[in-house]
CSV table of C-alpha atoms in Angstrom, one decimal:
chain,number,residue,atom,x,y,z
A,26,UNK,CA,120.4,78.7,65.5
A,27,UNK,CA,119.8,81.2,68.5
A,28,UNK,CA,121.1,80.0,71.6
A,29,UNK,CA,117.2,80.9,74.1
A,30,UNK,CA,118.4,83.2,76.6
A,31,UNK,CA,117.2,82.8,80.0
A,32,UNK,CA,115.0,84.8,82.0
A,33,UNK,CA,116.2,87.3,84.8
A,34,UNK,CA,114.2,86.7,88.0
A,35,UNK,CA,112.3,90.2,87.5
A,36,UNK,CA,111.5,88.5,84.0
A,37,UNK,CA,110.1,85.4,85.6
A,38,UNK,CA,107.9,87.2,88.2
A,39,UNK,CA,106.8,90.3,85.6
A,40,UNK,CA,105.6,86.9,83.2
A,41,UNK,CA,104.0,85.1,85.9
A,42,UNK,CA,102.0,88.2,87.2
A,43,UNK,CA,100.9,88.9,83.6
A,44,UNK,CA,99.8,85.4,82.6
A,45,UNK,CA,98.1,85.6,86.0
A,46,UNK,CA,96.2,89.1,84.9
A,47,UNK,CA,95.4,87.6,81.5
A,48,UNK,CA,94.1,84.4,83.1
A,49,UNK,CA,91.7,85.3,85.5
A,50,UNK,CA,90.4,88.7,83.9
A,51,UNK,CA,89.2,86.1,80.8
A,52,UNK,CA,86.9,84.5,83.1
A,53,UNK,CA,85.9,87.5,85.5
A,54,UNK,CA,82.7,88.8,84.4
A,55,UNK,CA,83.4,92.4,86.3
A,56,UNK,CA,87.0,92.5,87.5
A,57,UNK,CA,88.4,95.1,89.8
A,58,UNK,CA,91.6,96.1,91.2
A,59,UNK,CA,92.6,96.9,94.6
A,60,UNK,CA,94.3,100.5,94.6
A,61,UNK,CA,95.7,102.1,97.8
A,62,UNK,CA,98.4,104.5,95.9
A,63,UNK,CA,101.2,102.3,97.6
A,64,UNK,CA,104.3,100.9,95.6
A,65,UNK,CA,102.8,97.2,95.6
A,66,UNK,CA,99.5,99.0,94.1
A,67,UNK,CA,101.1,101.1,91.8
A,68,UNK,CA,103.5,97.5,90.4
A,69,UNK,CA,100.1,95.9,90.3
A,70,UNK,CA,99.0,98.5,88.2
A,71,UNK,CA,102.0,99.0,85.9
A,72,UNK,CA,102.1,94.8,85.6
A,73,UNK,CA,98.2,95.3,84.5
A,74,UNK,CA,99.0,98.0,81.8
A,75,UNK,CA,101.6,95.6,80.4
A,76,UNK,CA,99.3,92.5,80.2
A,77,UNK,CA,96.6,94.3,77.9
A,78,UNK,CA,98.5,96.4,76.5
A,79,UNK,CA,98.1,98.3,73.3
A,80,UNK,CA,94.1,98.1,74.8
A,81,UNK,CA,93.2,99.6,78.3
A,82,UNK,CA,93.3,98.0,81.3
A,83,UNK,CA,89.9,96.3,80.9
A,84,UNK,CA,88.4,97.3,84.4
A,85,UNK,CA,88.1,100.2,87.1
A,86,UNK,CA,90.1,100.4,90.7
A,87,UNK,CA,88.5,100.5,93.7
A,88,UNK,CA,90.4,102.9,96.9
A,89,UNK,CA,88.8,101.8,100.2
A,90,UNK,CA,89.6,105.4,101.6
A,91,UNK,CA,90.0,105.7,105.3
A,92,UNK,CA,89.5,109.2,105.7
A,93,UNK,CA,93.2,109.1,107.3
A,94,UNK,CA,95.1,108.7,104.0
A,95,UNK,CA,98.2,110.3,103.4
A,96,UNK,CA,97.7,113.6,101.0
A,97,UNK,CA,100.4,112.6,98.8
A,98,UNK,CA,98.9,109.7,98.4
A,99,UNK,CA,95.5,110.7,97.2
A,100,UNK,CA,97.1,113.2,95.2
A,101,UNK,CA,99.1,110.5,93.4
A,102,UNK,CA,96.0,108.1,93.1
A,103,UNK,CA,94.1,110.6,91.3
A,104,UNK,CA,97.0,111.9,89.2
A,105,UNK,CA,97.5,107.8,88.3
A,106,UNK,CA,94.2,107.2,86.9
A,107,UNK,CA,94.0,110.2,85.4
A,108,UNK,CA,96.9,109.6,83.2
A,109,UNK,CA,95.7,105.5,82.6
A,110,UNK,CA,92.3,106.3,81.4
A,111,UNK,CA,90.6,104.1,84.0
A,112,UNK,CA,87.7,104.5,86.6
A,113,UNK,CA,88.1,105.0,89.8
A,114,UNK,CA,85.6,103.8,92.6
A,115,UNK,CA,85.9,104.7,96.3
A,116,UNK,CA,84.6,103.4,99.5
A,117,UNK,CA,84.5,106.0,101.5
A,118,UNK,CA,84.9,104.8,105.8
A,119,UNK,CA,84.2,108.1,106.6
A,120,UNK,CA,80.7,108.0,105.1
A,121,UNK,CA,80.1,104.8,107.3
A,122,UNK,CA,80.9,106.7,110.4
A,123,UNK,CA,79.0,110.0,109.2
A,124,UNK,CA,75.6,108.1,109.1
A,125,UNK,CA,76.2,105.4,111.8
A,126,UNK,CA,77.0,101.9,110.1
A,127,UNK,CA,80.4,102.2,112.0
A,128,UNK,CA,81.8,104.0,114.6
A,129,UNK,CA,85.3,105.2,115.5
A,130,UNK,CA,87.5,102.9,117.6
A,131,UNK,CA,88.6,104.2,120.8
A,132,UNK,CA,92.2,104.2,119.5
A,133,UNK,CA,91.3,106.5,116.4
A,134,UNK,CA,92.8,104.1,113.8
A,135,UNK,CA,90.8,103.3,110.8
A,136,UNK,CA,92.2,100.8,108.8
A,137,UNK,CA,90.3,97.5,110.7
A,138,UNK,CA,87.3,99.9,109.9
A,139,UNK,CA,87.3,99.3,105.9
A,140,UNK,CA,86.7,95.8,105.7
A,141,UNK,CA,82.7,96.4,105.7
A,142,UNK,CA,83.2,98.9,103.0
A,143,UNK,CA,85.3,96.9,100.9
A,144,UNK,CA,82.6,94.1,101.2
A,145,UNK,CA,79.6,96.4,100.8
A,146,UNK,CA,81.7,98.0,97.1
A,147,UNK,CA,82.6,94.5,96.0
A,148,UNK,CA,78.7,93.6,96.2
A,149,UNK,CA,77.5,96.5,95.1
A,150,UNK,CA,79.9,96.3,91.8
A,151,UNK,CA,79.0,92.8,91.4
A,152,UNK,CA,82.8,92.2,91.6
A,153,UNK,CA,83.5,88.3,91.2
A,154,UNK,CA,87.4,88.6,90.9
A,155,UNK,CA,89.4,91.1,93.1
A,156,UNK,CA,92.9,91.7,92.4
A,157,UNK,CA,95.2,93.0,95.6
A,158,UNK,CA,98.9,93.5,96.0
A,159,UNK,CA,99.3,91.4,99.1
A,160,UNK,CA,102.6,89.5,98.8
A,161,UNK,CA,103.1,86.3,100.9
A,162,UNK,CA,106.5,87.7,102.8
A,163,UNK,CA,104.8,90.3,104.4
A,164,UNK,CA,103.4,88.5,107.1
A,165,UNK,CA,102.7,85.5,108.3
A,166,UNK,CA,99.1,84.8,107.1
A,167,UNK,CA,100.1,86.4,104.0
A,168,UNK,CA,102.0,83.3,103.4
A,169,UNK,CA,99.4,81.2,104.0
A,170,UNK,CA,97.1,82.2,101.3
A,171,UNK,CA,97.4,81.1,97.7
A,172,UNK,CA,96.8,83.2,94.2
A,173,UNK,CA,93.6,82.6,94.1
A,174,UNK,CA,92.1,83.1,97.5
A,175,UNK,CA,88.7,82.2,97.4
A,176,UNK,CA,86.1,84.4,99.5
A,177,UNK,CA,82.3,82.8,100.8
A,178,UNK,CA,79.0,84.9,100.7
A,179,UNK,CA,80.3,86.8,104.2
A,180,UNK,CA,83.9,88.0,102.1
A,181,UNK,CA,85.5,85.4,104.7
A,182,UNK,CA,88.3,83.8,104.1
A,183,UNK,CA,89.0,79.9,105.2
A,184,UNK,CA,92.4,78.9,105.5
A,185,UNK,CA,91.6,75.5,105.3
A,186,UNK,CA,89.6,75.9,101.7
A,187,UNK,CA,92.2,76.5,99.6
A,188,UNK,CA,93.0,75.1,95.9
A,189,UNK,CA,95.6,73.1,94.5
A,190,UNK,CA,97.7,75.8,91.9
A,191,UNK,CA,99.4,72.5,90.4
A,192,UNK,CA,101.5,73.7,86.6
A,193,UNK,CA,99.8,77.8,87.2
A,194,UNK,CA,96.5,77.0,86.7
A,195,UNK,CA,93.9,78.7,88.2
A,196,UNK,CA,90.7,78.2,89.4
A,197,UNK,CA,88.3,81.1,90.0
A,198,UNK,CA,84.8,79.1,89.8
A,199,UNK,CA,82.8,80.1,92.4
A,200,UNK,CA,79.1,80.2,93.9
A,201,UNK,CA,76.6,83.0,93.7
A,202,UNK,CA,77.3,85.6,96.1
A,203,UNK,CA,81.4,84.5,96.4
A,204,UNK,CA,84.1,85.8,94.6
A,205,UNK,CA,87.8,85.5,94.8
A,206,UNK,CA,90.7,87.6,95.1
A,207,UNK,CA,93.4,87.1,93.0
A,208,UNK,CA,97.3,88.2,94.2
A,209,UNK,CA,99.8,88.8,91.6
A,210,UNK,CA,102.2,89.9,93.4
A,211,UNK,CA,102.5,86.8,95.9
A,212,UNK,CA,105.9,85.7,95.1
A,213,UNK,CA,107.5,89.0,95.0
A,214,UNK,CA,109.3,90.0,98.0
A,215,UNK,CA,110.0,93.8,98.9
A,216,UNK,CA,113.5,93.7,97.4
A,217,UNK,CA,111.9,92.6,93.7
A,218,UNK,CA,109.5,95.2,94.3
A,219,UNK,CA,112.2,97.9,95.1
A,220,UNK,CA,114.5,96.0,92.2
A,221,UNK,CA,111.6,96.0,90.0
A,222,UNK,CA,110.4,99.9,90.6
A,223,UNK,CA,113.9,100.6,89.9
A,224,UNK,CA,114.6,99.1,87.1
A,225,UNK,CA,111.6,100.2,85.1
A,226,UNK,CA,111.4,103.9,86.5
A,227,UNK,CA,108.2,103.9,87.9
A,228,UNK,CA,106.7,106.8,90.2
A,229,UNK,CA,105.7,106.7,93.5
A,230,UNK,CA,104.3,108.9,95.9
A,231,UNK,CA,107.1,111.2,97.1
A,232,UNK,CA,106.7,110.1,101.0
A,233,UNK,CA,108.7,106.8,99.9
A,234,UNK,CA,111.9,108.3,99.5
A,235,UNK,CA,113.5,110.8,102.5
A,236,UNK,CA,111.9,114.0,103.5
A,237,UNK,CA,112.0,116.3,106.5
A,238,UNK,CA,108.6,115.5,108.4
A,239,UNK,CA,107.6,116.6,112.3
A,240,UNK,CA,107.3,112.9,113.8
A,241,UNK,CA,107.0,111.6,117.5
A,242,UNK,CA,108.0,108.3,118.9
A,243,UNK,CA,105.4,106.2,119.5
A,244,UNK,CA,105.3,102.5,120.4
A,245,UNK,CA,108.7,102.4,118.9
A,246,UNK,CA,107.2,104.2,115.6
A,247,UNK,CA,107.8,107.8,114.0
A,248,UNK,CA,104.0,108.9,113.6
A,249,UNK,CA,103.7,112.0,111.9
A,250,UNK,CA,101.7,114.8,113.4
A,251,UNK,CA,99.0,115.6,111.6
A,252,UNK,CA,95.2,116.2,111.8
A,253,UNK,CA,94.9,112.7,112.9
A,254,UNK,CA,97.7,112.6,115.0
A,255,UNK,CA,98.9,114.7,118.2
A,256,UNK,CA,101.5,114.1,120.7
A,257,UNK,CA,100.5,112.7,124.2
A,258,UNK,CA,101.6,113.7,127.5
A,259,UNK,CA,105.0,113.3,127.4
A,260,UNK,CA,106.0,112.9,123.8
A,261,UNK,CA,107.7,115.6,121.9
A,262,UNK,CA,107.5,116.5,118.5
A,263,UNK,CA,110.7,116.5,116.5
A,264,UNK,CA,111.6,117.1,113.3
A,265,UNK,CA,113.2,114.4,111.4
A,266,UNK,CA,114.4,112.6,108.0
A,267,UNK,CA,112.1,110.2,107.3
A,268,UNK,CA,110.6,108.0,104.3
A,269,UNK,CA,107.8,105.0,104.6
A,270,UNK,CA,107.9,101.7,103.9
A,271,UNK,CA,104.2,100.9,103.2
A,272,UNK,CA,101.4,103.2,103.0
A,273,UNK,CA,98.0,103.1,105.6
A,274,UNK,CA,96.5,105.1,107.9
A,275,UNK,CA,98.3,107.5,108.9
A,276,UNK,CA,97.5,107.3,112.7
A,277,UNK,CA,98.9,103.7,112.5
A,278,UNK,CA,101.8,103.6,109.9
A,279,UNK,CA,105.0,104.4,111.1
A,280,UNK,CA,108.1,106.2,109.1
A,281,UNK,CA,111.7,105.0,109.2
A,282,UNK,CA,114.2,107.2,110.0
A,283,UNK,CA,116.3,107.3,106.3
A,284,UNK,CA,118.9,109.1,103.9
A,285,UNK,CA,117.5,107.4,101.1
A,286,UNK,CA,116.3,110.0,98.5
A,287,UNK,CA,116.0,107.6,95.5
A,288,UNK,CA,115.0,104.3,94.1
A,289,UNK,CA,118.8,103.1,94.1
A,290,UNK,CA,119.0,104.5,97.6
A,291,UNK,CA,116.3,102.3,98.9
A,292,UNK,CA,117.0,99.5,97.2
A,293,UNK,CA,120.4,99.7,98.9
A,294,UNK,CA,118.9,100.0,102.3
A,295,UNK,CA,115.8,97.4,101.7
A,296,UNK,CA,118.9,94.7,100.8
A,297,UNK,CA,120.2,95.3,104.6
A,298,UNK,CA,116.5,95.3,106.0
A,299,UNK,CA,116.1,92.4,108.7
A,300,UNK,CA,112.0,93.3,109.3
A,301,UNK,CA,109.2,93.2,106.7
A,302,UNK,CA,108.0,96.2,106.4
A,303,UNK,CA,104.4,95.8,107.7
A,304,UNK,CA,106.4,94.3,110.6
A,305,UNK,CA,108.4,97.5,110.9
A,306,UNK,CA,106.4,100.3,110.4
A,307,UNK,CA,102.3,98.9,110.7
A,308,UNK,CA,101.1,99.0,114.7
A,309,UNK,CA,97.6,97.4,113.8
A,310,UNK,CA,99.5,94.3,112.7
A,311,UNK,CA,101.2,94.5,116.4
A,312,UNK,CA,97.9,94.0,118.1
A,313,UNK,CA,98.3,90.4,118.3
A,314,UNK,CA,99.9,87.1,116.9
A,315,UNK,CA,97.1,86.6,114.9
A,316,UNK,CA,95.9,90.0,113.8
A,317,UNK,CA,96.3,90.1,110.0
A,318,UNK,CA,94.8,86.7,110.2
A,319,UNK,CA,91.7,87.5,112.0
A,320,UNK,CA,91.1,90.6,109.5
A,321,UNK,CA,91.7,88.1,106.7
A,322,UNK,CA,88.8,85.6,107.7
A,323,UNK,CA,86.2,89.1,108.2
A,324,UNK,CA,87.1,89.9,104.7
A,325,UNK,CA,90.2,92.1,104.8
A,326,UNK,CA,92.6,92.7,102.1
């Protein structure tokens, strides 16, 4: 008689995120997943494929695109669903400023701007369960939120609502006009991701790994310069090896200055890191103690 063997802790968090995609999609009446073209997206996504698998994933992704996005990144979100077979739905921010519904912030960022599109394409899709790749040590109210993070009529989110997730059950009942978002990704840290990534050979947009860019130092960030991003009085453009930790707007996500040309190469630096790396390289989550927190109860991410 064979001796079990047991699971890795990659294998434990690759079953848990599957049983938790197999779960909730069985009682979603029109799922849809959160797709920003950034690694804990493009996991998501992989982890997805794997739970249905041999069918398709059974739902479309939804990009809430800020009109500030990366071009690799765009490039690699259409190249991804492409190749999956699945349908892709964007929220444009842009067409909220063009006819007035919101308007530019004086600072030029745009990601606190997609919140009412992301709410505005979850009603209009009739979305009741939304999966995202938020992961609870990426910040502090991050780690406050369960898997199944229940939303009200508004898209807010209530801290103090939350469900018991006693023995991985679930519960995704909800009201007319709520939904919930779903996170299975919530007990991975950055270095299973990066582990994870490595191990299975999955692609990512090339601006992860180190590249020359033209950056300036900005509130302790490389910012690259861009259409959406010029140097001030007094800053200087320089040209740099760089890679990115997370993937946003680029007039608020920072680059890291890195040698690190492959998926070995970052795992090898991520194991050193001492700062998340929304911490690191995000400056809207630097606007205050509670910033992700107070997106999270409007309806963000």
């Amino acid at each position: 008689m064979s001796t079990p063997t047991a699971l890795t802790q990659l294998q434990r968090l690759e079953a848990e995120s599957i049983h938790i995609f197999r779960e909730t999609a069985s009682e979603g009446e029109r799922p849809v997943l959160l797709f920003s073209g950034g690694k804990d997206s493009v996991v998501m996504l992989h982890l997805a494929a794997k739970a249905f698998w041999p069918a398709p994933i059974p739902f479309p992704v939804l990009h809430v695109d800020t009109g500030h996005n990366f071009p690799e990144v765009l490039e690699f979100r259409d190249r991804t669903v492409r190749d999956l077979h699945i349908r892709l739905e964007v929220a444009s921010v842009q067409d909220y400023i063009d006819d007035g519904r919101l308007a530019e912030r004086p600072d030029g960022t745009r990601n606190q701007l997609q919140t009412v599109p992301l709410l505005d394409a979850i009603t209009e899709g009739r979305h009741d369960v939304v999966y995202g790749g938020a992961r609870r040590d990426e910040e502090k109210a991050r780690a406050k939120e369960r898997i199944i993070s229940l939303r009200d009529e508004f898209g807010q989110w209530d801290p103090r609502n939350q469900r018991p997730e006693l023995w991985s059950l679930y519960n995704t009942r909800h009201r007319p006009g709520e939904h919930v978002r779903v996170f299975p990704l919530s007990n991975w840290t950055e270095l299973d991701i990066w582990s994870y990534i490595t191990e299975k050979g999955i692609d990512l947009p090339a601006l992860y790994y180190a590249h020359e860019r033209e950056v300036i130092s900005r509130d302790g960030m490389w910012l690259a310069v861009g259409e959406h991003v010029s140097p001030r009085e007094g800053e200087s453009v320089e040209r740099r090896t760089v890679r990115y930790r997370t993937v946003g707007d680029m007039s608020c996500t920072g680059a890291v200055e890195s040698p690190a040309a492959t998926a070995q190469e970052v795992l090898a630096e991520v194991m050193t890191s001492t700062l998340t790396e929304r911490g690191a390289t995000r400056a809207d989550d630097r606007v205050s103690e509670a910033a992700m927190e107070d997106r999270k109860r409007e309806g963000y991410f």
